[in-house]
Tab-separated table of C-alpha atoms (C1' of nucleotides) in Angstrom:
chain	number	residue	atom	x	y	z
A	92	UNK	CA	-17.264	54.319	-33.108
A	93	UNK	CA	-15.121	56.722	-31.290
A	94	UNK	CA	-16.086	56.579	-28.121
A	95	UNK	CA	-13.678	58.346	-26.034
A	96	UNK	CA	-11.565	55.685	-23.971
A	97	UNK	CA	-11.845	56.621	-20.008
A	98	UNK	CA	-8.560	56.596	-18.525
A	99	UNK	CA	-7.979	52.940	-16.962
A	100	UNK	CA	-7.914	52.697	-13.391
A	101	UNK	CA	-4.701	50.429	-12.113
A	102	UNK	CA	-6.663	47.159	-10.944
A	103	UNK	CA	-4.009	44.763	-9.353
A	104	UNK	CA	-5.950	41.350	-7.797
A	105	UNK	CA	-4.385	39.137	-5.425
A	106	UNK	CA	-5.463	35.693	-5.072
A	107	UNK	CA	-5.344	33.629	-2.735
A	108	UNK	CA	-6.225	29.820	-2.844
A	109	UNK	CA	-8.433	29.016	0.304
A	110	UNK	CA	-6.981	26.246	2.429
A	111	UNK	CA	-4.910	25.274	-0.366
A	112	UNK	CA	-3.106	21.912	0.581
A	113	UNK	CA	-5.827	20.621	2.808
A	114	UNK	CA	-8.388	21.752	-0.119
A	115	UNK	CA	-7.033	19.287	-2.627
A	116	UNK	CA	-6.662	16.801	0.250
A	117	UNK	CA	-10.412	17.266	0.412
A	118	UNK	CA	-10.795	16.404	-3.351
A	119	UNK	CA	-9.249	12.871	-2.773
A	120	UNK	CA	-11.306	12.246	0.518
A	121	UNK	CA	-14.480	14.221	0.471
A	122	UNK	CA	-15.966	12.113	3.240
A	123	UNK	CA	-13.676	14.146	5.212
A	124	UNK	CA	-15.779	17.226	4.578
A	125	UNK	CA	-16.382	19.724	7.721
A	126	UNK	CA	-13.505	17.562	9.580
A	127	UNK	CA	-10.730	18.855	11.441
A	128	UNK	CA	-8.010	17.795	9.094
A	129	UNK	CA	-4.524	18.938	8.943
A	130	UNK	CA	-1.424	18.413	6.492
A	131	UNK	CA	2.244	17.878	7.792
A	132	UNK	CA	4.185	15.970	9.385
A	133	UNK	CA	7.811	14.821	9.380
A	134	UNK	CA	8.891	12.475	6.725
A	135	UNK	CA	8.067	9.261	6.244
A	136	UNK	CA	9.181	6.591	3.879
A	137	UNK	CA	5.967	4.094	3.987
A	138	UNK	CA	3.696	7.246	3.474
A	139	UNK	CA	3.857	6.503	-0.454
A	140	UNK	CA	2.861	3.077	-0.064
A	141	UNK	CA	0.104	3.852	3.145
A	142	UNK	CA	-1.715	6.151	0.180
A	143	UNK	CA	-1.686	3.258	-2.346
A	144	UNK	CA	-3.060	0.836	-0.255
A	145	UNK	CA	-5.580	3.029	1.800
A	146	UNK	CA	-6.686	4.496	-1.537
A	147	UNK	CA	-9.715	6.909	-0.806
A	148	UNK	CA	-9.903	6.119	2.952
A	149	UNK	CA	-8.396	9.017	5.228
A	150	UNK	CA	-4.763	8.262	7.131
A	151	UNK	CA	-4.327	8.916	10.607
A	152	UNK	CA	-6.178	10.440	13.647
A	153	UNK	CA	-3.721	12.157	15.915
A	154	UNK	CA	-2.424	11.612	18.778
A	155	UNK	CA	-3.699	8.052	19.267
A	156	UNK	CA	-1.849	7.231	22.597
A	157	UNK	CA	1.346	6.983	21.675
A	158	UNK	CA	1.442	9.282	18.410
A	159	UNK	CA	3.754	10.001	16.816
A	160	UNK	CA	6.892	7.198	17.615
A	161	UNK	CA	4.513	4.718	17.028
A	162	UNK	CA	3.270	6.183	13.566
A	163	UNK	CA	6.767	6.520	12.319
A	164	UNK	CA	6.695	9.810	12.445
A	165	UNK	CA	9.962	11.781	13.924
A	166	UNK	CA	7.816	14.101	16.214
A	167	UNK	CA	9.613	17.250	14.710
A	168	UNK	CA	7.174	17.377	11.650
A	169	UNK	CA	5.014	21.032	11.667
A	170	UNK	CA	1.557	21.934	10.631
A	171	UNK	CA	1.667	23.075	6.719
A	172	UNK	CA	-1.889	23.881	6.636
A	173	UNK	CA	-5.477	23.312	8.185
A	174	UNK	CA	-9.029	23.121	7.706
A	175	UNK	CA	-11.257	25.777	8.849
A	176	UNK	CA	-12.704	23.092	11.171
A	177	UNK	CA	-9.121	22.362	12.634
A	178	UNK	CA	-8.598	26.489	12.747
A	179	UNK	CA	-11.317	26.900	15.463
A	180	UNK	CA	-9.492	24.570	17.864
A	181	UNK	CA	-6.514	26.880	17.041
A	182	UNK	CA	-4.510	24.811	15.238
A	183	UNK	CA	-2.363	26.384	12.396
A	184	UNK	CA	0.575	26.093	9.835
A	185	UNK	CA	3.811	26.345	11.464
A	186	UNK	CA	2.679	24.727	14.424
A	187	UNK	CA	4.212	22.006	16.017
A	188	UNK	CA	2.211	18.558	15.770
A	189	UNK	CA	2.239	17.656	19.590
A	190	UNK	CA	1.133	21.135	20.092
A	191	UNK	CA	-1.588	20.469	17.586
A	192	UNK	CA	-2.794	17.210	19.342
A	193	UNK	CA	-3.192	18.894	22.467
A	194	UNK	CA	-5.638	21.465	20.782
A	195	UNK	CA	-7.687	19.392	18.459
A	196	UNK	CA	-7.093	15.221	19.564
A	197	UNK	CA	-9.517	14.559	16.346
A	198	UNK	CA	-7.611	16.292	13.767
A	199	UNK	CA	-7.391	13.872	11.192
A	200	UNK	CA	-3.634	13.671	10.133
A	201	UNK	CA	-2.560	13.775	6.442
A	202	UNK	CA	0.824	13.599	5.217
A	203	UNK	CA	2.016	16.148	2.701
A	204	UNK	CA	1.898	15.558	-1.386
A	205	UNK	CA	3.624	18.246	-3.075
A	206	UNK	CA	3.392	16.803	-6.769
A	207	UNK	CA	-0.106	16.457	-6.080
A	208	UNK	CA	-0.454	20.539	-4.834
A	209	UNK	CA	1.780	21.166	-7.739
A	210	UNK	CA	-0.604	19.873	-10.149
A	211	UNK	CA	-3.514	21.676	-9.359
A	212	UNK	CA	-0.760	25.023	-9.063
A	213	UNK	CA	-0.459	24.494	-12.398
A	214	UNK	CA	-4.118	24.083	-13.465
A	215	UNK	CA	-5.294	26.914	-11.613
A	216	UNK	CA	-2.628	29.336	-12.666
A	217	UNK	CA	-3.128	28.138	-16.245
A	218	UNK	CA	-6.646	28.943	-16.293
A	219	UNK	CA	-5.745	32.157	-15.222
A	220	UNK	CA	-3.593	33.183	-17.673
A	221	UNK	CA	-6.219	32.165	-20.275
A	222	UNK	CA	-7.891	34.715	-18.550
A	223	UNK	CA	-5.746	37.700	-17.794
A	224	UNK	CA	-2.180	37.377	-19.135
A	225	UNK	CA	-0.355	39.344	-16.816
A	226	UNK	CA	0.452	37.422	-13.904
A	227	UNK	CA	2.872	37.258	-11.062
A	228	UNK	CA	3.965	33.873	-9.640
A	229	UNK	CA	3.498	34.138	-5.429
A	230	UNK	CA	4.572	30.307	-4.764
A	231	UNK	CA	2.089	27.386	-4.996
A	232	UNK	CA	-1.015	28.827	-4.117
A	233	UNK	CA	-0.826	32.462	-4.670
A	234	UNK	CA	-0.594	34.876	-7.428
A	235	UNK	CA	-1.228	38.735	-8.314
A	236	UNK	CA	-2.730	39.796	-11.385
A	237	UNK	CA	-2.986	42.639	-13.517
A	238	UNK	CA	-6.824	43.919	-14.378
A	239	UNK	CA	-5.771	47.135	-15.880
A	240	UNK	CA	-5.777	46.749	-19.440
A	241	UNK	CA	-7.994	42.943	-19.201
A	242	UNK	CA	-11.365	43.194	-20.784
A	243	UNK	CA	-14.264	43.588	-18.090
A	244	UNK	CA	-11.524	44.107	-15.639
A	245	UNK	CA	-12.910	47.836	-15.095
A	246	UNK	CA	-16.020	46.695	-14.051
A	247	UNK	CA	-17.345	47.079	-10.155
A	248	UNK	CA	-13.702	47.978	-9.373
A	249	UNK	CA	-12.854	44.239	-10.466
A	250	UNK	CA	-15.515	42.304	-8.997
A	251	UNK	CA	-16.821	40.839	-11.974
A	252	UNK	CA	-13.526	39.589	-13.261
A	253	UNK	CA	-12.678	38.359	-10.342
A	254	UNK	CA	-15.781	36.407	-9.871
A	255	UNK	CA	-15.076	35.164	-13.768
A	256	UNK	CA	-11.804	33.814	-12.335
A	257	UNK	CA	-13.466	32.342	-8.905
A	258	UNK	CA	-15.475	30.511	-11.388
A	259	UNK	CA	-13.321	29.178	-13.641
A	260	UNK	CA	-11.176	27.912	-11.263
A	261	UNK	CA	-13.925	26.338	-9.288
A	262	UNK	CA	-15.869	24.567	-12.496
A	263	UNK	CA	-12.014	22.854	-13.830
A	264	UNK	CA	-10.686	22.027	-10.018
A	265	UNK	CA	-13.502	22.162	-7.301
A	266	UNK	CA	-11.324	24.534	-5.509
A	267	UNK	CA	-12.137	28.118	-4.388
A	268	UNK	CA	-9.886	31.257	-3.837
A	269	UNK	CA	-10.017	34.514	-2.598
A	270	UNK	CA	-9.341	37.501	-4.584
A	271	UNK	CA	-8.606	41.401	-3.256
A	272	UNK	CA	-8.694	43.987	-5.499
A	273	UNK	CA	-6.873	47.166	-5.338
A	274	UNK	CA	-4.496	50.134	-6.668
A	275	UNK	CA	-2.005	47.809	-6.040
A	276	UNK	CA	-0.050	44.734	-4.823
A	277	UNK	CA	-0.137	45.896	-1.272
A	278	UNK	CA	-3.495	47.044	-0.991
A	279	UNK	CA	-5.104	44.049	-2.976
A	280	UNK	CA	-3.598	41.279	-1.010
A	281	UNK	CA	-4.378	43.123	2.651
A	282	UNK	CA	-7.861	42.987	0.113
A	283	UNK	CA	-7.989	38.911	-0.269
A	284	UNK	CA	-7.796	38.379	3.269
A	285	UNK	CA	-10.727	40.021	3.997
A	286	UNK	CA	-14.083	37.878	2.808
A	287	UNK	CA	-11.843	34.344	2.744
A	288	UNK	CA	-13.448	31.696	2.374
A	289	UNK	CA	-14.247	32.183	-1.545
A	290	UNK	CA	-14.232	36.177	-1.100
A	291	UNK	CA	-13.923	39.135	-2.916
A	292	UNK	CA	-13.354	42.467	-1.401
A	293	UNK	CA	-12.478	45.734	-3.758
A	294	UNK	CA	-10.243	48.225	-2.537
A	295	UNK	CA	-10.209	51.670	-3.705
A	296	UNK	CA	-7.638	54.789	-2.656
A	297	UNK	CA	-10.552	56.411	-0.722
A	298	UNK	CA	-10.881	53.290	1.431
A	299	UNK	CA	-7.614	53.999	2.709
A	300	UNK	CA	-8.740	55.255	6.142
A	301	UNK	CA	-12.029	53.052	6.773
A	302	UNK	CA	-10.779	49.866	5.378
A	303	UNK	CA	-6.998	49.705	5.656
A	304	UNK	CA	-6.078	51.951	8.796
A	305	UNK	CA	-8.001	50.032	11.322
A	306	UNK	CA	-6.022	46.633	10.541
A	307	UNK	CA	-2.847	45.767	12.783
A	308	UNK	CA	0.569	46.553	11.214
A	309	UNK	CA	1.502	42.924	10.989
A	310	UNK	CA	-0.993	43.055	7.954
A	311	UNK	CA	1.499	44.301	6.176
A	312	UNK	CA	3.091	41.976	3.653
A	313	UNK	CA	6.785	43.055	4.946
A	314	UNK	CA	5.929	43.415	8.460
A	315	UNK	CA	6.641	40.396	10.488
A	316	UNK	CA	7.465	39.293	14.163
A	317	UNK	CA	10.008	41.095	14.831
A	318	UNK	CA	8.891	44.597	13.200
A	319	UNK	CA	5.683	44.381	14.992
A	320	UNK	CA	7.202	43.871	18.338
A	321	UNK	CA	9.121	46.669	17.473
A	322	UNK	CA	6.171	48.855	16.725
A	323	UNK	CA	4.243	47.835	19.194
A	324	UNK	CA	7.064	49.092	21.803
A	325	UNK	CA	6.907	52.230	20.048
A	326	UNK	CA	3.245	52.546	20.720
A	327	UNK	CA	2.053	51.832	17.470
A	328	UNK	CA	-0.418	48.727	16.919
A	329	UNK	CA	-2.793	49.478	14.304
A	330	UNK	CA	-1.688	50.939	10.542
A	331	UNK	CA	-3.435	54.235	11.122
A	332	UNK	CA	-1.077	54.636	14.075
A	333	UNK	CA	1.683	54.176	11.439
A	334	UNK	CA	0.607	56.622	9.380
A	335	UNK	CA	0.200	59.318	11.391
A	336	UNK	CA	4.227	58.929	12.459
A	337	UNK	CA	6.821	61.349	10.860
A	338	UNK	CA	8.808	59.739	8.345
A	339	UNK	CA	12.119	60.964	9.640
A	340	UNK	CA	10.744	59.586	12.726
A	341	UNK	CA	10.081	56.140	11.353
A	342	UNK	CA	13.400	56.445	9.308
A	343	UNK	CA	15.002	57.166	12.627
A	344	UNK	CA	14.080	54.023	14.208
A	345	UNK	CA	14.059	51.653	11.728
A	346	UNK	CA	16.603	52.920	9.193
A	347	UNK	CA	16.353	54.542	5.799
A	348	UNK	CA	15.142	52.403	3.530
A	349	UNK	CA	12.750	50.579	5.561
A	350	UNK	CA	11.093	53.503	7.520
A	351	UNK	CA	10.617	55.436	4.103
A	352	UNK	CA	8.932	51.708	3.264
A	353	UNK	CA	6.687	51.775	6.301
A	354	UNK	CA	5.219	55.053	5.958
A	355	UNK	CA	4.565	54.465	2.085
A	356	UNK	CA	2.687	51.671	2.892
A	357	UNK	CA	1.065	52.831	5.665
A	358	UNK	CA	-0.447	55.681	3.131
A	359	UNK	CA	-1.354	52.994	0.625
A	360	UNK	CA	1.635	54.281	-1.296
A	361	UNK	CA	3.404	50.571	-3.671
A	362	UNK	CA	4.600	51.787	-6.710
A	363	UNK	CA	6.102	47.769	-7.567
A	364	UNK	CA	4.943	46.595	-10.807
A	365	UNK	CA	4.272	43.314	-11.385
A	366	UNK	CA	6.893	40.828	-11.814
A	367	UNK	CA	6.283	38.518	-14.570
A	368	UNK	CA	9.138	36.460	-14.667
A	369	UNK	CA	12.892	35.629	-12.747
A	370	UNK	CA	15.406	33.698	-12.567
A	371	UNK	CA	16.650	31.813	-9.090
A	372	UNK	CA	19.090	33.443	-7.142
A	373	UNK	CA	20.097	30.415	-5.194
A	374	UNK	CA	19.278	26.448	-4.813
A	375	UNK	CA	19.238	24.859	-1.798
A	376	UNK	CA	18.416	21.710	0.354
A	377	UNK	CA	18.139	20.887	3.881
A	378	UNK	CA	17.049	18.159	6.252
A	379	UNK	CA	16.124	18.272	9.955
A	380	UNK	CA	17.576	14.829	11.106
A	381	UNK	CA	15.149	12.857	12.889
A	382	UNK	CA	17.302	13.029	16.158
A	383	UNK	CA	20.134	15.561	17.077
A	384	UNK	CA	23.483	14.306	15.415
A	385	UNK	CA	27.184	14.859	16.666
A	386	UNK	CA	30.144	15.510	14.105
A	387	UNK	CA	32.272	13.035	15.435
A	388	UNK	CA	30.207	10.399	17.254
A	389	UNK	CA	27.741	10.331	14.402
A	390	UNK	CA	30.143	10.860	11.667
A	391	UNK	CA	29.306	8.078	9.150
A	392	UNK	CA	25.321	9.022	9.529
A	393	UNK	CA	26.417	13.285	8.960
A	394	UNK	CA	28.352	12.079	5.945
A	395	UNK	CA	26.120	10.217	4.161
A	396	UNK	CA	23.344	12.792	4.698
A	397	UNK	CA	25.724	15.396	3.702
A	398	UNK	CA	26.809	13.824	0.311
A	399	UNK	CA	22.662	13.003	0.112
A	400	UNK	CA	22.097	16.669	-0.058
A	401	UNK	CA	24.665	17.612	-2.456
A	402	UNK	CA	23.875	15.075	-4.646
A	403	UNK	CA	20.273	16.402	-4.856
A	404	UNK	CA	21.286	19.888	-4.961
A	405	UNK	CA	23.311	19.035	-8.182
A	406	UNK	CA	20.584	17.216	-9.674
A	407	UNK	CA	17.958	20.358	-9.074
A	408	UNK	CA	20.937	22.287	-11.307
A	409	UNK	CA	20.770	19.960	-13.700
A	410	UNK	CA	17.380	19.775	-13.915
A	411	UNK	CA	16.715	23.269	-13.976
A	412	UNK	CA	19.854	23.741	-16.490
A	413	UNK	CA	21.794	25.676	-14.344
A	414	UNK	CA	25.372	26.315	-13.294
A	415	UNK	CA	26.628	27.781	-9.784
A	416	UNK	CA	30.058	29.272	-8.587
A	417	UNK	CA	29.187	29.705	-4.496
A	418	UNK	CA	28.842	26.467	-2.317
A	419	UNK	CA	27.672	26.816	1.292
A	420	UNK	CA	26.472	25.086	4.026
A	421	UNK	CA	23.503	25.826	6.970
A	422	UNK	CA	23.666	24.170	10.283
A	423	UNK	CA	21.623	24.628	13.531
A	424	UNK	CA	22.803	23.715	16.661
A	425	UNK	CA	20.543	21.759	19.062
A	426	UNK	CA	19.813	24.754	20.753
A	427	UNK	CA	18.141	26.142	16.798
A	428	UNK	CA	21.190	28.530	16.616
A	429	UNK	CA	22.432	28.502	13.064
A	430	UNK	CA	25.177	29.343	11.108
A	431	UNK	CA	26.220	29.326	7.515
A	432	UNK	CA	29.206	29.183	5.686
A	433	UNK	CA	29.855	29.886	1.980
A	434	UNK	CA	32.592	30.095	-0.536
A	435	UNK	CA	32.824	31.811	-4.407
A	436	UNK	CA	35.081	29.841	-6.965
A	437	UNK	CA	36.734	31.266	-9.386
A	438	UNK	CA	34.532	28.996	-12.380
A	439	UNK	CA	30.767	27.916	-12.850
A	440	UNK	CA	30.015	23.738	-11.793
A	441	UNK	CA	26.842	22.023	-11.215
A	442	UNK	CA	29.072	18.770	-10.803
A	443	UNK	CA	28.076	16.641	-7.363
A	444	UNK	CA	32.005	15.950	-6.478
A	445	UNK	CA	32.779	19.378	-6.455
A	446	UNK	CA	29.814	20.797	-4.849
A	447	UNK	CA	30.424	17.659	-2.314
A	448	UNK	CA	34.187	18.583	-1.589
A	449	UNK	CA	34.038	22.984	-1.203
A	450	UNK	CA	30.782	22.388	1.181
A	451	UNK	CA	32.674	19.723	2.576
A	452	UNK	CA	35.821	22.822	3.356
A	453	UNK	CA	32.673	25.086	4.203
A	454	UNK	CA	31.582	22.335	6.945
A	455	UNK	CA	35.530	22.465	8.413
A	456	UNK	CA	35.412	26.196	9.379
A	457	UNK	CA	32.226	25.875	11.424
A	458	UNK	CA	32.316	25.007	15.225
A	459	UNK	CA	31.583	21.474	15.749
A	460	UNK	CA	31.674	20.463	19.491
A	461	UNK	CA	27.633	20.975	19.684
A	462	UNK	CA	25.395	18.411	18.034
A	463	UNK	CA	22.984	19.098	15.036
A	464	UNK	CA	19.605	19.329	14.237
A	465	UNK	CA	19.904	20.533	11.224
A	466	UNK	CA	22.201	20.488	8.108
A	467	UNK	CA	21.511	22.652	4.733
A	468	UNK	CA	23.970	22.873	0.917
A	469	UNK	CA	22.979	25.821	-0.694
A	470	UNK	CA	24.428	27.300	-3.987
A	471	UNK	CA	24.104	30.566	-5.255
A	472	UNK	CA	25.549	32.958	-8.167
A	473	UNK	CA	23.592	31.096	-10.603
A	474	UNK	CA	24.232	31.052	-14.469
A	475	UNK	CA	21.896	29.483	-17.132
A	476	UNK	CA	23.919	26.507	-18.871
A	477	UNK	CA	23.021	27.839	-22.207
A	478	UNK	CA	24.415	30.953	-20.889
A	479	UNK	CA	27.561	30.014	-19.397
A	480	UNK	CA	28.298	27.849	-22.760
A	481	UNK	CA	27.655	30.953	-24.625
A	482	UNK	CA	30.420	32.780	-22.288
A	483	UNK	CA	32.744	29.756	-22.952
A	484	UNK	CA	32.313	29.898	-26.908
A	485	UNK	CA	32.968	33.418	-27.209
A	486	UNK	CA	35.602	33.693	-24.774
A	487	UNK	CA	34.272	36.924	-22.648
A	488	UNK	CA	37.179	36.559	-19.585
A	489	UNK	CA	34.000	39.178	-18.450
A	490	UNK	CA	36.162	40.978	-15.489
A	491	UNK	CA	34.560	44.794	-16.361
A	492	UNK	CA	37.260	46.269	-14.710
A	493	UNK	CA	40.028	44.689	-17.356
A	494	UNK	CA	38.069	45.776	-20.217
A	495	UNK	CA	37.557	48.992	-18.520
A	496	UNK	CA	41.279	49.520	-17.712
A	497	UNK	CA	42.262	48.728	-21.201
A	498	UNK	CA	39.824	51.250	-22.273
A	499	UNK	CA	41.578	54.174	-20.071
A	500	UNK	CA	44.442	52.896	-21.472
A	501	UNK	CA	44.128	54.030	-24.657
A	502	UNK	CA	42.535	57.170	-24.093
A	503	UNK	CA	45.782	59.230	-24.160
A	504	UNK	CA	45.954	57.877	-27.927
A	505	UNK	CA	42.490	59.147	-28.466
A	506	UNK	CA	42.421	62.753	-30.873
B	228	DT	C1'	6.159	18.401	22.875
B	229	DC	C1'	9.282	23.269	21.170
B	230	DT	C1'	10.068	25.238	16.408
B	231	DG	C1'	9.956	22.086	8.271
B	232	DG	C1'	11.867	23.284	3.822
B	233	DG	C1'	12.588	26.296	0.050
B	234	DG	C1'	13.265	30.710	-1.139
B	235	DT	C1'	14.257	36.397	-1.509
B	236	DC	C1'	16.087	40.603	0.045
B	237	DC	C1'	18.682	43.654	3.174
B	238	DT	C1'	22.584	45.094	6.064
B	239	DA	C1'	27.166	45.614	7.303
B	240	DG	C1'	32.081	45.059	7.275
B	241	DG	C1'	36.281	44.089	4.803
B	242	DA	C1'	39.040	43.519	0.563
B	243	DC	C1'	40.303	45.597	-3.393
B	244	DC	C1'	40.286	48.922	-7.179
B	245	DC	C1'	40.189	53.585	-9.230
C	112	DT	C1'	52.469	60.467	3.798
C	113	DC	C1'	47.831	61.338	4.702
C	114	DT	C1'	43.140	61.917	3.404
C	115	DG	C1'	38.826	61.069	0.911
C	116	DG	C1'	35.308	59.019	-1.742
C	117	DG	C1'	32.935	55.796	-4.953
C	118	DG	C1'	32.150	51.181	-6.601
C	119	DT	C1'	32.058	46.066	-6.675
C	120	DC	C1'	32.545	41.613	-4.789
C	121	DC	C1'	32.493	38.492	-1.019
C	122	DT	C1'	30.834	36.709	3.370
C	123	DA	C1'	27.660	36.114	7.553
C	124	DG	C1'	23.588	36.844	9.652
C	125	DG	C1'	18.843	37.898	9.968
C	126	DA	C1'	13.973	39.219	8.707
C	127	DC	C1'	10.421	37.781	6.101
C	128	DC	C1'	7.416	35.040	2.953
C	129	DC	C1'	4.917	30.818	1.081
DNA sequence: TCTGGGGTCCTAGGACCC
DNA sequence: TCTGGGGTCCTAGGACCC
């Protein structure tokens, strides 16, 4: 058979899972079905043992009266995610839980279980990949995934792969998704947003102007608060508006790179490929203390916390086997201004002591008259351990520029 | 009753080198 | 002595995303 191959249109899907946190919260209490539920909240120590002994039955109901002091809960905890029945009161991720009780006093209050949400990350993704092998991670509930080349992938623009995925997923998990599909990443995720719950939407170039230009700039993934205010000044709300700007107009107002960005994208224009793996750039933890600390007057309570985190950064190193060679802090003020702080050492550690003592000189250049809400180790310039032992064994005292000067150095030897 | 935690990428200035 | 230009690394802050 020699059937002459058609020239493969580039399918990229995003998916989305729908509702993702509160979704597998669902699994675990289905009698809370068509509730307003929401997931969040600040920390709280008994919350392991509250979910053993309340076993299926749901958690709390916010505010009740004197929510949250009397729950144990700080009061600075946020929304993470929401039912579609908690939506229509307006409640939403990010949000503030007082805020949150105001809008919707039945909410049903869960707290957060990320190795639970990991687990079914896993699942889902892995069922994927059976699927399609060329994947992009997006974080815990999102992906992108290449069509292209997959087998049926072709068909109805995508559609019937991605309702092969939808499928799969649903019949191993119980969960649903929503999947756009498009030229590429840009388009198809603007794509998944638009028949959520369990939706599919296809995208093709020549939808440009009926399907993409009518949506608000801020449906860009890229264009956040602060751009959008921006463009909005300007005039410009919706992403037809965008396009029809000269670049060297956009370029003008917002810079090089990113106005040549924004009028791509407003055309439909993303040439990125898919990423299929990477490495971490940087490791970090942080804590919002339950009440606003003060260097000196709350000094044994800051120090403990402090050597807490650094501790647990070093441990995610060694976990994840790597090494780092720049230590910094975070802090924010009481009045959420922050600051950060960082130093580069001249070797690789992922030892606790030493991350403990240069954060520790970090934490000593940094204004400390103001309390804290908020204290953060970070480290960065990561190396593999298997790499950086392969560095020590073959002695590579890397510096390019030495290698490079000895090189020039011998050049007037050179025929 | 303000605003979590874990990330990535970009910008911009200064140091330093060629 | 002055001028210039490119490149890399480091640091601080900020926008944005999940």
């Amino acid at each position: 058979m020699s059937t002459p191959q058609l020239a493969n249109l580039r399918r990229i899907a995003h998916l989305d899972m729908d509702a993702f946190y509160a979704s597998v919260e669902l699994l675990r209490y289905p009698q809370l079905k068509g509730l307003p539920v929401v997931i969040g909240g600040g920390r709280r120590p008994q919350d392991a043992d509250l979910k053993a002994q309340q076993g299926d039955r749901p958690l709390h109901r916010i505010p009740l009266a004197a929510f949250p002091r009397l729950q144990g809960y700080s009061g600075r905890g946020v929304i993470t995610t929401a039912t579609y029945a908690a939506r229509q009161f307006g409640v939403g991720s990010a949000m503030g839980l007082m805020k949150a009780a105001k809008l919707c006093p039945d909410a049903i209050l869960l707290p957060v279980d990320f190795a639970e949400y990991r687990h079914y990350s896993r699942t889902f993704k892995t069922i994927i990949l059976d699927i399609a092998p060329l994947m992009e991670d997006r974080g815990i509930d999102e992906v992108y995934i290449d069509f292209t080349q997959v087998p049926g992938g072709q068909r109805e623009g995508g559609r019937v792969l991605a309702r092969l995925i939808q499928k799969s997923i649903f019949d191993a998990t119980g969960l649903t998704c929503s999947v756009g599909v498009a030229p590429n990443k840009l388009l198809a995720k603007m794509a998944s947003e638009f028949n959520k719950p369990n939706g599919i939407a296809i995208v093709y170039e020549d939808d440009l102007e009926s399907k993409i230009w009518p949506l608000a700039c801020r449906k860009i993934n890229g264009i956040g608060p602060r751009a959008d205010e921006k463009l909005q000044q300007l005039g410009i709300r919706t992403i037809g508006e965008l396009a029809q700007q000269d670049v060297g107009w956009l370029i003008d107002h917002f810079g090089q790179k990113t106005g040549a960005w924004m009028f791509d994208a407003a055309h439909g224009i993303d040439p990125r490929p898919l990423v299929l793996e990477s490495e971490p750039v940087s490791i970090s933890r942080e804590t919002t203390f339950e009440r606003d600390l003060h260097a000196v007057r709350d000094k044994a309570e800051l120090g403990a916390i402090f050597t807490r985190l650094c501790a647990q950064v070093a441990q995610d190193l060694a976990r994840k086997s790597y090494v780092c060679k720049t230590i910094g802090i975070k802090l924010r003020y009481d009045d959420f201004k922050s600051v950060t702080r960082d130093v580069t050492l001249p070797d690789y550690t992922a030892d606790a002591a030493t991350i403990r003592h240069h954060a520790g000189l970090c934490l000593k250049r940094v204004p400390l008259q103001q309390r804290l809400r908020l204290l953060g180790v970070r480290v960065g310039s990561l190396m593999t351990v298997a790499e950086h032992l392969d560095r020590l064994k073959h002695k590579t005292p890397e510096p390019m520029h030495a290698v490079q000067t000895a090189m020039d150095l011998e050049l007037p030897d050179a025929p």
